[in-house]
Short mmCIF file of C-alpha atoms in Angstrom, two decimals:
data_model
loop_
_atom_site.label_atom_id
_atom_site.label_comp_id
_atom_site.label_asym_id
_atom_site.label_seq_id
_atom_site.Cartn_x
_atom_site.Cartn_y
_atom_site.Cartn_z
CA UNK U 1 70.39 39.78 -134.29
CA UNK U 2 71.29 41.81 -137.53
CA UNK U 3 68.87 44.70 -138.33
CA UNK U 4 69.99 45.75 -141.47
CA UNK U 5 72.29 43.46 -143.27
CA UNK U 6 73.83 44.64 -147.05
CA UNK U 7 75.26 42.25 -149.58
CA UNK U 8 77.08 42.94 -152.45
CA UNK U 9 75.22 46.41 -153.16
CA UNK U 10 75.56 47.87 -156.23
CA UNK U 11 74.03 51.38 -157.43
CA UNK U 12 74.99 53.23 -160.45
CA UNK U 13 73.51 56.73 -162.13
CA UNK U 14 72.94 56.81 -165.99
CA UNK U 15 73.84 54.22 -168.69
CA UNK U 16 76.10 53.13 -170.96
CA UNK U 17 79.23 55.69 -171.63
CA UNK U 18 77.53 58.12 -169.11
CA UNK U 19 76.86 55.33 -166.18
CA UNK U 20 78.70 55.52 -162.97
CA UNK U 21 79.04 53.42 -160.24
CA UNK U 22 78.62 55.17 -157.56
CA UNK U 23 78.96 52.24 -154.87
CA UNK U 24 80.22 48.64 -155.92
CA UNK U 25 79.53 45.27 -153.97
CA UNK U 26 79.82 46.84 -150.52
CA UNK U 27 78.49 44.48 -148.00
CA UNK U 28 78.16 44.90 -143.93
CA UNK U 29 75.97 43.77 -141.36
CA UNK U 30 74.05 46.31 -138.79
CA UNK U 31 73.18 44.68 -135.35
CA UNK U 32 69.92 45.68 -133.64
CA UNK U 33 70.26 48.50 -131.35
CA UNK U 34 73.81 49.15 -132.59
CA UNK U 35 75.40 52.03 -134.15
CA UNK U 36 77.32 51.86 -137.37
CA UNK U 37 79.21 54.66 -138.96
CA UNK U 38 79.99 55.26 -143.06
CA UNK U 39 82.92 57.42 -143.54
CA UNK U 40 84.66 58.52 -146.56
CA UNK U 41 85.27 61.57 -148.84
CA UNK U 42 82.80 63.29 -151.05
CA UNK U 43 81.86 61.19 -154.04
CA UNK U 44 83.04 57.77 -152.29
CA UNK U 45 79.18 56.35 -152.04
CA UNK U 46 78.80 56.68 -148.29
CA UNK U 47 75.10 58.57 -148.69
CA UNK U 48 74.15 56.88 -151.75
CA UNK U 49 73.93 53.96 -149.92
CA UNK U 50 71.40 55.40 -147.74
CA UNK U 51 69.43 56.21 -150.30
CA UNK U 52 69.80 53.18 -152.41
CA UNK U 53 68.03 51.43 -148.50
CA UNK U 54 65.34 54.06 -148.88
CA UNK U 55 64.57 53.85 -152.24
CA UNK U 56 65.87 57.08 -153.18
CA UNK U 57 68.36 55.80 -155.76
CA UNK U 58 65.84 53.18 -157.52
CA UNK U 59 68.92 51.76 -159.56
CA UNK U 60 70.55 49.29 -157.17
CA UNK U 61 71.10 45.63 -157.39
CA UNK U 62 72.55 43.05 -154.83
CA UNK U 63 70.19 42.28 -151.22
CA UNK U 64 69.20 44.96 -148.74
CA UNK U 65 67.42 42.87 -145.80
CA UNK U 66 65.80 44.97 -142.65
CA UNK U 67 64.78 43.00 -140.07
CA UNK U 68 65.44 39.49 -141.76
CA UNK U 69 62.77 40.91 -144.61
CA UNK U 70 64.63 41.36 -148.17
CA UNK U 71 63.64 44.44 -150.14
CA UNK U 72 62.05 44.80 -152.78
CA UNK U 73 61.97 47.36 -156.01
CA UNK U 74 58.87 48.93 -154.09
CA UNK U 75 58.66 49.74 -150.54
CA UNK U 76 55.35 48.75 -148.73
CA UNK U 77 53.99 51.86 -146.11
CA UNK U 78 55.57 49.24 -143.36
CA UNK U 79 58.85 49.79 -144.65
CA UNK U 80 58.92 53.36 -143.96
CA UNK U 81 57.15 52.80 -140.13
CA UNK U 82 60.51 50.91 -139.28
CA UNK U 83 63.28 52.80 -141.60
CA UNK U 84 63.33 56.70 -141.34
CA UNK U 85 66.21 58.81 -142.78
CA UNK U 86 67.20 62.45 -141.29
CA UNK U 87 68.92 64.81 -144.06
CA UNK U 88 72.27 66.51 -143.83
CA UNK U 89 71.10 70.06 -145.00
CA UNK U 90 68.15 71.16 -141.85
CA UNK U 91 67.53 74.79 -144.27
CA UNK U 92 66.05 72.66 -147.17
CA UNK U 93 64.86 69.36 -145.75
CA UNK U 94 61.42 71.05 -144.11
CA UNK U 95 59.02 72.68 -146.58
CA UNK U 96 59.45 76.65 -145.57
CA UNK U 97 55.77 76.96 -145.46
CA UNK U 98 54.29 74.30 -143.37
CA UNK U 99 54.64 75.08 -139.87
CA UNK U 100 56.38 72.25 -137.31
CA UNK U 101 52.51 71.01 -136.46
CA UNK U 102 51.84 70.61 -140.04
CA UNK U 103 54.91 68.45 -140.55
CA UNK U 104 55.05 66.41 -137.89
CA UNK U 105 51.03 66.27 -137.87
CA UNK U 106 50.95 64.84 -141.82
CA UNK U 107 53.83 62.56 -141.25
CA UNK U 108 51.60 61.34 -138.49
CA UNK U 109 48.10 60.94 -140.78
CA UNK U 110 50.03 59.40 -143.51
CA UNK U 111 51.13 56.22 -140.70
CA UNK U 112 47.48 55.72 -139.60
CA UNK U 113 48.49 57.10 -136.36
CA UNK U 114 45.02 58.22 -134.13
CA UNK U 115 45.94 60.58 -131.44
CA UNK U 116 47.86 63.40 -133.74
CA UNK U 117 47.89 66.14 -131.05
CA UNK U 118 49.14 64.10 -128.29
CA UNK U 119 51.44 62.30 -130.81
CA UNK U 120 53.37 65.83 -131.44
CA UNK U 121 53.64 66.78 -127.78
CA UNK U 122 55.37 63.96 -127.24
CA UNK U 123 57.50 64.17 -130.33
CA UNK U 124 58.57 68.14 -129.43
CA UNK U 125 59.55 66.98 -126.14
CA UNK U 126 61.58 63.75 -127.02
CA UNK U 127 64.18 65.94 -129.18
CA UNK U 128 64.15 68.97 -126.42
CA UNK U 129 62.05 71.40 -128.39
CA UNK U 130 59.02 72.18 -126.46
CA UNK U 131 55.25 73.19 -127.36
CA UNK U 132 56.21 77.10 -127.91
CA UNK U 133 57.67 75.96 -131.28
CA UNK U 134 54.84 74.26 -132.28
CA UNK U 135 53.21 76.65 -134.53
CA UNK U 136 56.81 77.98 -135.95
CA UNK U 137 57.69 77.92 -139.09
CA UNK U 138 61.39 76.71 -140.76
CA UNK U 139 62.26 80.59 -140.72
CA UNK U 140 61.39 81.11 -137.34
CA UNK U 141 64.04 78.21 -136.07
CA UNK U 142 67.99 78.42 -136.13
CA UNK U 143 70.02 75.68 -137.85
CA UNK U 144 69.86 73.68 -134.57
CA UNK U 145 66.32 73.92 -133.98
CA UNK U 146 65.30 72.89 -137.43
CA UNK U 147 67.49 69.59 -137.27
CA UNK U 148 65.58 68.88 -134.03
CA UNK U 149 61.95 69.06 -135.67
CA UNK U 150 63.83 66.86 -139.12
CA UNK U 151 64.77 64.47 -136.18
CA UNK U 152 61.23 64.38 -134.50
CA UNK U 153 59.66 63.94 -138.38
CA UNK U 154 61.92 61.05 -138.44
CA UNK U 155 60.84 59.48 -134.95
CA UNK U 156 57.40 60.14 -135.52
CA UNK U 157 56.49 56.69 -137.06
CA UNK U 158 58.67 55.02 -134.34
CA UNK U 159 60.95 53.48 -136.59
CA UNK U 160 63.65 51.11 -135.56
CA UNK U 161 66.61 51.97 -137.60
CA UNK U 162 67.07 55.31 -138.26
CA UNK U 163 69.51 56.33 -140.85
CA UNK U 164 71.05 59.88 -140.72
CA UNK U 165 73.01 61.40 -143.20
CA UNK U 166 75.63 63.80 -142.24
CA UNK U 167 73.22 65.53 -139.25
CA UNK U 168 75.20 68.06 -137.97
CA UNK U 169 77.82 69.17 -140.29
CA UNK U 170 75.88 72.28 -141.51
CA UNK U 171 75.45 73.09 -138.07
CA UNK U 172 78.30 74.97 -135.26
CA UNK U 173 80.53 73.13 -133.12
CA UNK U 174 78.35 74.14 -130.27
CA UNK U 175 75.48 73.01 -131.67
CA UNK U 176 76.73 69.79 -132.80
CA UNK U 177 77.31 68.70 -129.33
CA UNK U 178 73.41 68.92 -128.39
CA UNK U 179 72.26 67.69 -131.48
CA UNK U 180 74.61 64.29 -130.69
CA UNK U 181 73.64 64.20 -127.26
CA UNK U 182 70.33 63.93 -128.23
CA UNK U 183 70.64 61.26 -130.89
CA UNK U 184 72.33 59.36 -128.66
CA UNK U 185 69.84 59.95 -125.69
CA UNK U 186 67.42 59.17 -127.78
CA UNK U 187 69.20 55.79 -129.18
CA UNK U 188 69.20 54.63 -125.50
CA UNK U 189 65.42 55.54 -124.84
CA UNK U 190 63.65 54.00 -128.29
CA UNK U 191 66.13 51.05 -128.40
CA UNK U 192 67.14 52.17 -131.80
CA UNK U 193 69.80 51.32 -134.83
CA UNK U 194 71.71 53.79 -136.11
CA UNK U 195 73.28 54.23 -139.50
CA UNK U 196 75.50 57.67 -139.34
CA UNK U 197 77.20 58.82 -142.30
CA UNK U 198 79.84 61.37 -141.71
CA UNK U 199 83.19 62.72 -143.16
CA UNK U 200 84.28 63.52 -139.56
CA UNK U 201 86.05 60.58 -138.13
CA UNK U 202 85.73 62.33 -134.73
CA UNK U 203 82.18 62.54 -134.73
CA UNK U 204 81.85 58.99 -135.85
CA UNK U 205 84.23 57.33 -133.29
CA UNK U 206 82.16 59.17 -130.73
CA UNK U 207 78.78 58.25 -132.39
CA UNK U 208 79.42 54.42 -133.37
CA UNK U 209 80.48 51.55 -132.43
CA UNK U 210 81.89 49.87 -135.46
CA UNK U 211 82.48 51.82 -138.70
CA UNK U 212 83.18 51.30 -142.80
CA UNK U 213 85.68 53.69 -144.41
CA UNK U 214 84.73 53.92 -148.53
CA UNK U 215 86.63 55.01 -151.32
CA UNK U 216 85.71 55.24 -155.21
CA UNK U 217 82.29 53.43 -153.88
CA UNK U 218 84.53 50.81 -152.32
CA UNK U 219 84.10 49.03 -148.92
CA UNK U 220 88.19 49.34 -148.13
CA UNK U 221 87.83 48.32 -144.70
CA UNK U 222 85.65 47.60 -141.65
CA UNK U 223 86.41 48.24 -137.92
CA UNK U 224 85.48 48.98 -134.35
CA UNK U 225 85.89 52.52 -132.72
CA UNK U 226 88.56 50.87 -130.55
CA UNK U 227 90.61 50.08 -133.32
CA UNK U 228 89.79 53.56 -134.39
CA UNK U 229 90.96 55.46 -131.42
CA UNK U 230 94.30 53.28 -131.32
CA UNK U 231 94.80 54.75 -134.88
CA UNK U 232 94.88 51.06 -136.33
CA UNK U 233 93.86 51.09 -139.33
CA UNK U 234 95.26 48.29 -142.24
CA UNK U 235 94.26 49.71 -145.34
CA UNK U 236 96.87 52.50 -146.43
CA UNK U 237 93.78 54.98 -147.56
CA UNK U 238 92.04 54.78 -143.99
CA UNK U 239 94.91 55.42 -142.50
CA UNK U 240 95.78 58.62 -144.33
CA UNK U 241 91.72 59.71 -143.44
CA UNK U 242 93.16 59.26 -140.09
CA UNK U 243 95.99 61.49 -139.96
CA UNK U 244 94.72 64.14 -142.00
CA UNK U 245 91.70 64.21 -139.53
CA UNK U 246 94.16 64.76 -136.62
CA UNK J 1 107.00 93.00 -137.24
CA UNK J 2 105.81 96.00 -139.52
CA UNK J 3 101.73 96.04 -139.52
CA UNK J 4 100.00 95.83 -142.83
CA UNK J 5 96.58 96.27 -141.35
CA UNK J 6 95.09 98.73 -138.86
CA UNK J 7 91.75 98.37 -137.56
CA UNK J 8 90.24 100.75 -134.76
CA UNK J 9 86.82 100.11 -133.27
CA UNK J 10 84.95 98.19 -136.36
CA UNK J 11 80.96 98.61 -135.98
CA UNK J 12 79.00 96.96 -138.29
CA UNK J 13 75.22 97.96 -138.36
CA UNK J 14 71.93 96.73 -140.28
CA UNK J 15 68.83 98.98 -139.81
CA UNK J 16 65.67 96.73 -139.27
CA UNK J 17 62.54 96.90 -138.49
CA UNK J 18 63.14 96.21 -134.58
CA UNK J 19 65.53 99.03 -134.60
CA UNK J 20 69.92 98.56 -135.32
CA UNK J 21 71.55 95.42 -135.27
CA UNK J 22 75.45 95.90 -134.65
CA UNK J 23 76.52 92.92 -135.95
CA UNK J 24 80.49 94.00 -135.24
CA UNK J 25 80.93 95.73 -131.92
CA UNK J 26 83.68 97.77 -131.74
CA UNK J 27 86.40 95.37 -132.54
CA UNK J 28 90.31 96.41 -133.15
CA UNK J 29 92.92 94.59 -134.46
CA UNK J 30 96.09 94.74 -136.62
CA UNK J 31 98.06 92.76 -138.96
CA UNK J 32 101.52 92.40 -139.57
CA UNK J 33 103.09 89.48 -142.03
CA UNK J 34 101.14 86.79 -139.94
CA UNK J 35 98.79 84.71 -140.34
CA UNK J 36 95.56 85.77 -138.17
CA UNK J 37 92.88 83.38 -137.83
CA UNK J 38 89.13 84.89 -136.94
CA UNK J 39 86.72 82.16 -135.05
CA UNK J 40 83.74 81.98 -133.68
CA UNK J 41 80.23 80.36 -134.53
CA UNK J 42 77.64 81.45 -136.80
CA UNK J 43 76.53 84.91 -136.58
CA UNK J 44 79.49 85.71 -134.43
CA UNK J 45 80.34 88.87 -137.42
CA UNK J 46 83.50 86.80 -138.55
CA UNK J 47 82.65 87.47 -141.89
CA UNK J 48 81.42 90.93 -141.60
CA UNK J 49 84.67 91.93 -139.89
CA UNK J 50 86.12 90.61 -143.78
CA UNK J 51 84.14 91.98 -145.35
CA UNK J 52 84.27 95.87 -143.49
CA UNK J 53 87.71 95.67 -144.16
CA UNK J 54 87.17 95.68 -148.13
CA UNK J 55 84.07 98.15 -147.81
CA UNK J 56 82.22 95.27 -149.31
CA UNK J 57 78.74 95.94 -147.38
CA UNK J 58 76.16 97.27 -149.18
CA UNK J 59 73.72 99.94 -148.07
CA UNK J 60 71.60 100.03 -145.88
CA UNK J 61 74.35 97.96 -143.72
CA UNK J 62 76.42 100.74 -142.28
CA UNK J 63 80.82 100.25 -141.75
CA UNK J 64 82.04 102.83 -139.22
CA UNK J 65 85.58 102.84 -137.45
CA UNK J 66 88.05 104.96 -135.64
CA UNK J 67 89.65 103.71 -139.20
CA UNK J 68 90.88 100.75 -141.36
CA UNK J 69 94.32 102.03 -142.20
CA UNK J 70 96.08 100.25 -144.70
CA UNK J 71 99.96 101.08 -144.73
CA UNK J 72 98.74 104.54 -143.30
CA UNK J 73 95.74 105.51 -145.77
CA UNK J 74 92.36 105.07 -144.23
CA UNK J 75 90.31 102.60 -146.25
CA UNK J 76 87.21 104.68 -145.13
CA UNK J 77 88.19 107.80 -146.56
CA UNK J 78 88.93 106.76 -150.01
CA UNK J 79 86.21 107.37 -153.18
CA UNK J 80 84.82 104.35 -154.55
CA UNK J 81 86.82 104.28 -157.80
CA UNK J 82 89.75 104.39 -155.15
CA UNK J 83 88.53 101.62 -153.57
CA UNK J 84 88.86 99.55 -156.73
CA UNK J 85 92.28 100.22 -157.12
CA UNK J 86 92.79 98.65 -153.34
CA UNK J 87 89.93 95.14 -153.83
CA UNK J 88 91.64 92.40 -155.87
CA UNK J 89 95.35 94.24 -156.09
CA UNK J 90 96.20 95.17 -152.81
CA UNK J 91 93.71 93.34 -150.43
CA UNK J 92 91.86 89.93 -151.76
CA UNK J 93 89.77 87.82 -150.65
CA UNK J 94 88.75 84.44 -151.22
CA UNK J 95 85.04 83.62 -150.82
CA UNK J 96 83.74 80.69 -148.82
CA UNK J 97 81.87 78.30 -151.99
CA UNK J 98 83.78 78.11 -155.22
CA UNK J 99 80.12 77.03 -156.64
CA UNK J 100 78.55 80.41 -156.40
CA UNK J 101 82.31 82.80 -156.73
CA UNK J 102 83.23 81.44 -160.31
CA UNK J 103 81.11 82.83 -163.33
CA UNK J 104 79.80 79.86 -164.89
CA UNK J 105 79.30 80.90 -168.07
CA UNK J 106 83.09 81.32 -168.21
CA UNK J 107 86.01 78.92 -169.13
CA UNK J 108 88.36 78.95 -166.05
CA UNK J 109 91.10 80.74 -168.62
CA UNK J 110 89.05 84.03 -169.29
CA UNK J 111 88.27 84.26 -165.53
CA UNK J 112 91.70 84.01 -164.36
CA UNK J 113 93.32 86.62 -167.48
CA UNK J 114 90.11 88.97 -166.84
CA UNK J 115 91.16 89.23 -163.01
CA UNK J 116 94.80 89.95 -164.16
CA UNK J 117 94.14 92.40 -166.97
CA UNK J 118 92.15 95.02 -164.57
CA UNK J 119 94.73 94.98 -162.20
CA UNK J 120 97.85 95.26 -165.00
CA UNK J 121 98.64 96.40 -168.62
CA UNK J 122 99.86 93.14 -169.85
CA UNK J 123 99.07 92.06 -173.28
CA UNK J 124 96.90 89.00 -173.28
CA UNK J 125 99.54 86.81 -173.96
CA UNK J 126 101.23 87.80 -171.33
CA UNK J 127 98.42 87.21 -168.89
CA UNK J 128 97.52 83.30 -170.12
CA UNK J 129 101.50 82.74 -169.35
CA UNK J 130 100.94 84.11 -165.61
CA UNK J 131 97.30 82.25 -165.20
CA UNK J 132 99.11 79.02 -166.21
CA UNK J 133 101.82 79.56 -164.22
CA UNK J 134 100.06 80.22 -160.62
CA UNK J 135 97.58 77.24 -161.59
CA UNK J 136 100.89 74.94 -161.35
CA UNK J 137 101.42 76.94 -158.18
CA UNK J 138 98.36 75.70 -156.60
CA UNK J 139 99.07 72.25 -157.70
CA UNK J 140 96.54 71.90 -160.84
CA UNK J 141 97.95 69.47 -162.90
CA UNK J 142 96.87 69.68 -166.49
CA UNK J 143 96.68 73.82 -166.70
CA UNK J 144 96.26 73.97 -169.88
CA UNK J 145 92.89 71.56 -169.67
CA UNK J 146 91.67 73.48 -166.90
CA UNK J 147 92.03 77.36 -168.49
CA UNK J 148 89.53 75.65 -171.14
CA UNK J 149 86.95 74.36 -169.26
CA UNK J 150 84.01 75.47 -166.85
CA UNK J 151 83.19 76.13 -163.74
CA UNK J 152 80.81 73.35 -163.39
CA UNK J 153 83.70 70.87 -165.06
CA UNK J 154 85.53 71.35 -161.43
CA UNK J 155 85.44 69.36 -158.18
CA UNK J 156 85.08 71.56 -155.33
CA UNK J 157 88.60 71.08 -154.30
CA UNK J 158 89.78 72.14 -157.58
CA UNK J 159 87.11 75.29 -157.50
CA UNK J 160 88.74 76.47 -154.49
CA UNK J 161 92.17 76.63 -156.14
CA UNK J 162 91.55 78.26 -158.68
CA UNK J 163 89.49 81.12 -156.70
CA UNK J 164 93.07 81.31 -154.95
CA UNK J 165 94.89 81.37 -158.23
CA UNK J 166 92.91 84.27 -159.72
CA UNK J 167 93.53 85.79 -155.87
CA UNK J 168 96.72 85.83 -156.05
CA UNK J 169 98.18 86.90 -159.63
CA UNK J 170 97.92 90.76 -158.62
CA UNK J 171 100.56 89.63 -155.83
CA UNK J 172 98.20 91.23 -152.96
CA UNK J 173 99.58 92.19 -149.86
CA UNK J 174 96.81 90.77 -147.80
CA UNK J 175 94.67 87.59 -148.40
CA UNK J 176 91.37 87.54 -146.32
CA UNK J 177 89.97 83.91 -146.70
CA UNK J 178 86.79 83.38 -145.40
CA UNK J 179 86.36 79.48 -144.63
CA UNK J 180 88.41 79.14 -147.61
CA UNK J 181 88.69 75.26 -146.91
CA UNK J 182 84.97 74.55 -145.08
CA UNK J 183 83.59 72.53 -147.98
CA UNK J 184 86.32 70.71 -148.64
CA UNK J 185 86.83 66.99 -147.90
CA UNK J 186 89.54 66.36 -144.80
CA UNK J 187 92.41 65.58 -147.68
CA UNK J 188 92.07 68.22 -149.98
CA UNK J 189 91.60 70.47 -147.51
CA UNK J 190 95.35 69.90 -146.08
CA UNK J 191 96.20 70.54 -149.63
CA UNK J 192 94.54 74.10 -150.03
CA UNK J 193 95.82 74.97 -146.79
CA UNK J 194 99.08 73.95 -147.40
CA UNK J 195 99.41 75.64 -150.88
CA UNK J 196 98.30 78.98 -148.71
CA UNK J 197 100.71 78.37 -146.23
CA UNK J 198 103.72 78.64 -148.68
CA UNK J 199 102.28 81.16 -150.67
CA UNK J 200 102.34 83.49 -147.61
CA UNK J 201 105.16 82.64 -146.57
CA UNK J 202 106.78 83.28 -150.06
CA UNK J 203 105.49 85.98 -150.70
CA UNK J 204 105.60 87.69 -147.23
CA UNK J 205 101.78 88.20 -147.44
CA UNK J 206 99.35 88.78 -144.65
CA UNK J 207 96.25 86.73 -144.60
CA UNK J 208 93.04 86.68 -142.53
CA UNK J 209 91.72 83.18 -142.16
CA UNK J 210 88.30 83.51 -141.15
CA UNK J 211 87.13 79.96 -140.05
CA UNK J 212 84.94 77.97 -137.68
CA UNK J 213 87.09 75.51 -137.33
CA UNK J 214 89.59 75.83 -134.01
CA UNK J 215 91.54 72.60 -134.41
CA UNK J 216 92.13 73.83 -137.69
CA UNK J 217 92.86 77.37 -137.33
CA UNK J 218 95.05 76.26 -134.21
CA UNK J 219 96.65 74.28 -136.60
CA UNK J 220 97.68 76.72 -139.25
CA UNK J 221 97.60 80.35 -137.71
CA UNK J 222 100.64 82.11 -135.83
CA UNK J 223 97.46 84.05 -133.92
CA UNK J 224 93.92 83.38 -133.15
CA UNK J 225 90.96 86.32 -132.01
CA UNK J 226 87.89 84.77 -130.68
CA UNK J 227 84.58 86.33 -131.51
CA UNK J 228 81.82 85.87 -130.09
CA UNK J 229 78.16 88.15 -130.41
CA UNK J 230 79.90 90.59 -132.61
CA UNK J 231 83.18 91.21 -130.35
CA UNK J 232 86.06 90.24 -129.97
CA UNK J 233 86.23 87.96 -126.14
CA UNK J 234 89.90 86.68 -126.69
CA UNK J 235 93.01 87.19 -128.56
CA UNK J 236 95.58 84.34 -128.02
CA UNK J 237 98.27 82.36 -129.97
CA UNK J 238 97.67 79.82 -131.89
CA UNK J 239 99.45 77.16 -130.60
CA UNK J 240 98.32 78.28 -127.35
CA UNK J 241 94.29 78.19 -128.36
CA UNK J 242 94.10 74.95 -126.39
CA UNK J 243 95.19 76.51 -123.31
CA UNK J 244 92.46 79.16 -124.09
CA UNK J 245 91.06 80.85 -120.48
CA UNK J 246 87.45 82.87 -121.77
CA UNK J 247 84.75 80.57 -120.90
CA UNK J 248 83.30 80.70 -124.13
CA UNK J 249 86.76 78.86 -125.80
CA UNK J 250 86.77 76.72 -123.20
CA UNK J 251 82.67 75.56 -124.22
CA UNK J 252 83.92 75.34 -127.80
CA UNK J 253 86.77 73.92 -127.30
CA UNK J 254 85.13 71.31 -124.52
CA UNK J 255 81.95 70.74 -127.01
CA UNK J 256 84.80 68.80 -129.54
CA UNK J 257 84.78 65.27 -129.22
CA UNK J 258 87.79 64.04 -129.78
CA UNK J 259 89.32 60.33 -131.09
CA UNK J 260 91.88 60.46 -128.41
CA UNK J 261 89.17 61.00 -125.18
CA UNK J 262 86.24 59.15 -125.42
CA UNK J 263 83.20 60.63 -123.64
CA UNK J 264 79.38 59.43 -122.51
CA UNK J 265 78.46 62.91 -123.56
CA UNK J 266 79.71 66.17 -125.05
CA UNK J 267 79.65 69.42 -122.83
CA UNK J 268 77.09 71.57 -123.89
CA UNK J 269 78.16 75.75 -123.82
CA UNK J 270 75.77 77.27 -121.49
CA UNK J 271 76.02 80.69 -122.48
CA UNK J 272 76.59 83.86 -120.27
CA UNK J 273 75.15 86.91 -121.17
CA UNK J 274 77.93 88.83 -119.26
CA UNK J 275 79.90 87.77 -122.68
CA UNK J 276 78.19 89.84 -124.92
CA UNK J 277 78.11 92.72 -122.68
CA UNK J 278 81.88 92.64 -122.04
CA UNK J 279 83.83 94.76 -124.07
CA UNK J 280 85.99 94.04 -127.04
CA UNK J 281 89.36 93.02 -126.29
CA UNK J 282 92.42 94.60 -128.27
CA UNK J 283 93.75 92.16 -131.04
CA UNK J 284 96.49 95.01 -131.75
CA UNK J 285 100.33 94.36 -131.56
#
């Protein structure tokens, strides 16, 4: 079963002379429960695909289908119950003057949950933070703890598809290991589907089942992780990327 | 090997409301004409060590050491004015992010020329030729155009190469590179490292390479200091980093996902309070 299907997706910014085509005719499918990676250099358009799916990049054409339903220009609230995103920089993606409780409570309220108190407790347990972090502010948390809060916020509406935009690139390797383990556990417990962007091939190799390699806005190759591990890339650019990262 | 820099018992302290915080606690090492890596997590004191050498830590921060000798002269005894002759001319530093280190309202050319003329009596046209040469040396295509451009017109990789060019023009004896490639893509990273490597070899400079990336340091440096909580916990040859003994170093290495050895779960570092209590290992040769 397909959770997310992208067909001939184009995303551009600016008009006329200043137009930049950030994504050009990208197509791929992500099955339900699968973890799919997008890799490439900065500026290759991998994050832009995630932003187009969530509606943060409004100028796109093509077809995006989530769980069999095509996405329209305006997304209903139900869409965000299904799809959530975790951003790269936990220092920038949390409101500095909202406590953890406020961040999670607001999200839960917006999605119409009634038992907010019990859910906040459960979310914090899910991401391994526990009660004592509930009334802290972001500046009282370390980078890894903040990313856990961001993940808890994304999990609050009980989504099926999680879009992960470089979730560990701002963190130390020791903390990265904790967050990657947490994400792997959560996927198993909640049966989530991941679409993960990273520039680090070994992280994608660890987390994902299949991946797409992007260059200059185009997907040059889609391969599975076994091929990646065996260094069997067919496109010269993916071979180059593999060599540079070992 | 002749010693360029000799540091003995370096402390960096910051007063806080909860008392004095020691960012660097009694670190000793020497630097010869080699590539010395300093690795550790954020907050381990590696950047502070680099800054303390150039006395870039401002009050209320305090730097204390038995000595920081550059060719036998203690930098801590120098006046602020004398320090200015050391910075840039004898010891240069490349910072992490070119976006915050270049002047946004000055063209690249003017910035490089200014940096050069501060340290020499060269005329403007001589400085210009030198700047062009240097930009070519760091593999920038079309240096004429780059000279006229402003920093925001440059990509991250180009910005970082420009910074390196600027730092190397006065021909320093020591280059301190603080995470010079962590803002760059893997393919550009290689290029920047190759350039630094070439310059270090050709000019016989000493390089202090500060990074959190163990694999990169193992690949690129000659010798590595591993820092934890302001102390050096282990010193080893870079090519033997993967056989390191200290549990902290092992923990860091094991927490990295690897393409060739797939695992279901990554090892998580369990910190032993004893690590931060054991005295610093000396990095002297």
